[in-house]
Amino acid sequence: MGNVLEKDRPATVAPKATDTAWEHGSVDFYCDDRKYGFLKRDVGGVDVFVHWRTLKRNGIQEHQMTDGRKIMFKAAATGRRPEAVELKLK
């Protein structure tokens, strides 16, 4: 059937972080208009994608995602880059 785009994924289906440790990082960029952003890992490496649905599932409001804000997250492999599936603001 081909790849399912993020916008086509039902809101109730979330990628799973299977036995992943909590990582520390910060908000690199978040765009309220486009409803997504990226987290920068403290240890370096590939930035982690974050979608507004993940924020909502974790009780975080978009206005809290300011550049440089410290955050803890769990990421799962979902396609081109890792995606945050659990979040905690520091």
Coordinates of C-alpha atoms in Angstrom, one line a residue:
M1 CA 0.0 0.0 0.0
G2 CA 2.9 2.5 0.1
N3 CA 4.0 4.8 2.8
V4 CA 1.4 6.5 5.1
L5 CA 1.9 10.2 5.4
E6 CA 1.8 11.7 8.9
K7 CA -1.3 13.7 8.1
D8 CA -3.0 10.4 7.1
R9 CA -2.1 8.6 10.3
P10 CA -5.2 8.4 12.6
A11 CA -4.8 10.5 15.7
T12 CA -5.2 7.5 18.0
V13 CA -2.2 5.6 16.5
A14 CA 1.1 6.6 17.9
P15 CA 4.6 5.2 17.2
K16 CA 6.0 3.1 20.0
A17 CA 9.2 3.7 21.8
T18 CA 10.2 0.1 22.7
D19 CA 12.4 0.0 25.7
T20 CA 14.1 3.3 24.8
A21 CA 15.9 5.3 27.5
W22 CA 14.9 8.9 28.2
E23 CA 17.2 11.3 26.3
H24 CA 18.0 14.9 27.3
G25 CA 17.9 17.7 24.8
S26 CA 16.4 21.0 23.9
V27 CA 13.9 22.5 21.5
D28 CA 15.8 23.4 18.3
F29 CA 12.8 24.7 16.5
Y30 CA 9.0 24.5 16.7
C31 CA 6.6 26.1 14.2
D32 CA 3.1 26.7 15.5
D33 CA 1.8 27.3 12.0
R34 CA 3.0 24.0 10.7
K35 CA 2.5 22.0 13.9
Y36 CA 5.9 20.4 14.0
G37 CA 9.4 21.0 15.1
F38 CA 12.8 19.4 16.0
L39 CA 14.6 18.5 19.2
K40 CA 18.4 18.7 19.5
R41 CA 20.0 15.9 21.5
D42 CA 22.4 16.9 24.2
V43 CA 24.7 14.0 23.1
G44 CA 24.6 15.1 19.4
G45 CA 23.5 13.1 16.4
V46 CA 20.4 13.4 14.3
D47 CA 17.7 15.9 15.4
V48 CA 14.4 14.3 16.5
F49 CA 11.1 15.2 14.8
V50 CA 8.2 16.2 17.1
H51 CA 4.5 16.6 16.0
W52 CA 1.8 18.5 17.8
R53 CA -0.1 15.2 18.4
T54 CA 2.7 14.0 20.5
L55 CA 2.7 17.3 22.5
K56 CA -1.1 16.9 23.1
R57 CA -0.7 13.2 24.2
N58 CA 1.9 14.3 26.7
G59 CA 0.0 17.3 28.1
I60 CA 2.3 19.9 26.6
Q61 CA 1.0 23.1 24.9
E62 CA 2.6 24.4 21.7
H63 CA 3.4 27.8 23.3
Q64 CA 5.7 25.9 25.8
M65 CA 8.0 24.7 22.9
T66 CA 10.2 27.8 22.8
D67 CA 13.7 27.6 21.2
G68 CA 16.3 26.3 23.6
R69 CA 13.8 25.0 26.1
K70 CA 15.2 21.9 27.9
I71 CA 13.2 18.7 27.4
M72 CA 13.4 15.0 28.0
F73 CA 12.1 12.6 25.4
K74 CA 11.9 9.1 24.1
A75 CA 12.3 8.6 20.3
A76 CA 11.2 5.9 17.9
A77 CA 12.3 5.1 14.4
T78 CA 9.4 6.1 12.1
G79 CA 10.9 6.8 8.7
R80 CA 13.4 9.4 7.6
R81 CA 14.4 10.5 11.1
P82 CA 13.6 9.6 14.7
E83 CA 10.3 10.9 16.1
A84 CA 9.6 11.9 19.7
V85 CA 6.9 9.7 21.2
E86 CA 7.1 10.7 24.8
L87 CA 8.1 14.1 26.2
K88 CA 8.7 15.8 29.5
L89 CA 9.5 19.5 30.0
K90 CA 12.4 20.2 32.3

